[in-house]
Amino acid sequence: MIKWAIIFAVAALILGALGFGGLAGAAMGIAKILFWLAVIIAVALFVLGLTVYKKVT
């Protein structure tokens, strides 16, 4: 998911440089959403991993 966030961020930079402001803003919005979604999922899995680890040992 981080890979797609980076792809959309790069696309936004290129589109912004070419003068496509609306498309650049949309691509950057998608990149932000994907980045924060990936961070939330990573934190949730980290917390679940810690809790399951404590129950197993």
Tab-separated table of C-alpha atoms in Angstrom:
chain	number	residue	atom	x	y	z
A	1	MET	CA	0.000	0.000	0.000
A	2	ILE	CA	2.917	2.291	0.679
A	3	LYS	CA	4.123	1.541	-2.857
A	4	TRP	CA	0.857	2.866	-4.301
A	5	ALA	CA	1.021	5.940	-2.068
A	6	ILE	CA	4.484	6.700	-3.429
A	7	ILE	CA	3.290	6.151	-7.002
A	8	PHE	CA	0.396	8.578	-6.534
A	9	ALA	CA	2.672	11.130	-4.847
A	10	VAL	CA	5.123	11.003	-7.747
A	11	ALA	CA	2.251	11.260	-10.214
A	12	ALA	CA	0.975	14.318	-8.318
A	13	LEU	CA	4.408	15.948	-8.498
A	14	ILE	CA	4.660	15.317	-12.234
A	15	LEU	CA	1.110	16.498	-12.889
A	16	GLY	CA	1.703	19.602	-10.801
A	17	ALA	CA	4.864	20.407	-12.733
A	18	LEU	CA	2.979	20.025	-16.007
A	19	GLY	CA	0.228	22.370	-14.875
A	20	PHE	CA	-2.584	19.914	-14.202
A	21	GLY	CA	-3.545	21.305	-10.800
A	22	GLY	CA	-6.830	19.472	-10.381
A	23	LEU	CA	-5.413	16.085	-11.232
A	24	ALA	CA	-2.349	16.725	-9.089
A	25	GLY	CA	-4.541	17.571	-6.102
A	26	ALA	CA	-6.625	14.444	-6.597
A	27	ALA	CA	-3.555	12.230	-6.885
A	28	MET	CA	-2.037	13.767	-3.754
A	29	GLY	CA	-5.309	13.243	-1.873
A	30	ILE	CA	-5.301	9.574	-2.830
A	31	ALA	CA	-1.638	9.291	-1.812
A	32	LYS	CA	-2.381	10.779	1.624
A	33	ILE	CA	-5.307	8.426	2.193
A	34	LEU	CA	-3.289	5.367	1.170
A	35	PHE	CA	-0.343	6.401	3.344
A	36	TRP	CA	-2.401	6.916	6.487
A	37	LEU	CA	-4.389	3.749	5.833
A	38	ALA	CA	-1.128	1.792	5.595
A	39	VAL	CA	0.130	3.374	8.834
A	40	ILE	CA	-3.103	2.524	10.670
A	41	ILE	CA	-3.023	-1.073	9.437
A	42	ALA	CA	0.645	-1.434	10.426
A	43	VAL	CA	-0.009	-0.116	13.936
A	44	ALA	CA	-3.068	-2.353	14.344
A	45	LEU	CA	-1.108	-5.430	13.275
A	46	PHE	CA	1.762	-4.456	15.592
A	47	VAL	CA	-0.592	-4.178	18.568
A	48	LEU	CA	-2.298	-7.457	17.675
A	49	GLY	CA	1.092	-9.125	17.345
A	50	LEU	CA	2.106	-7.954	20.806
A	51	THR	CA	-1.132	-9.125	22.407
A	52	VAL	CA	-1.057	-12.533	20.723
A	53	TYR	CA	2.617	-12.949	21.645
A	54	LYS	CA	1.847	-12.308	25.325
A	55	LYS	CA	-0.983	-14.873	25.275
A	56	VAL	CA	1.218	-17.540	23.682
A	57	THR	CA	4.139	-17.214	26.094
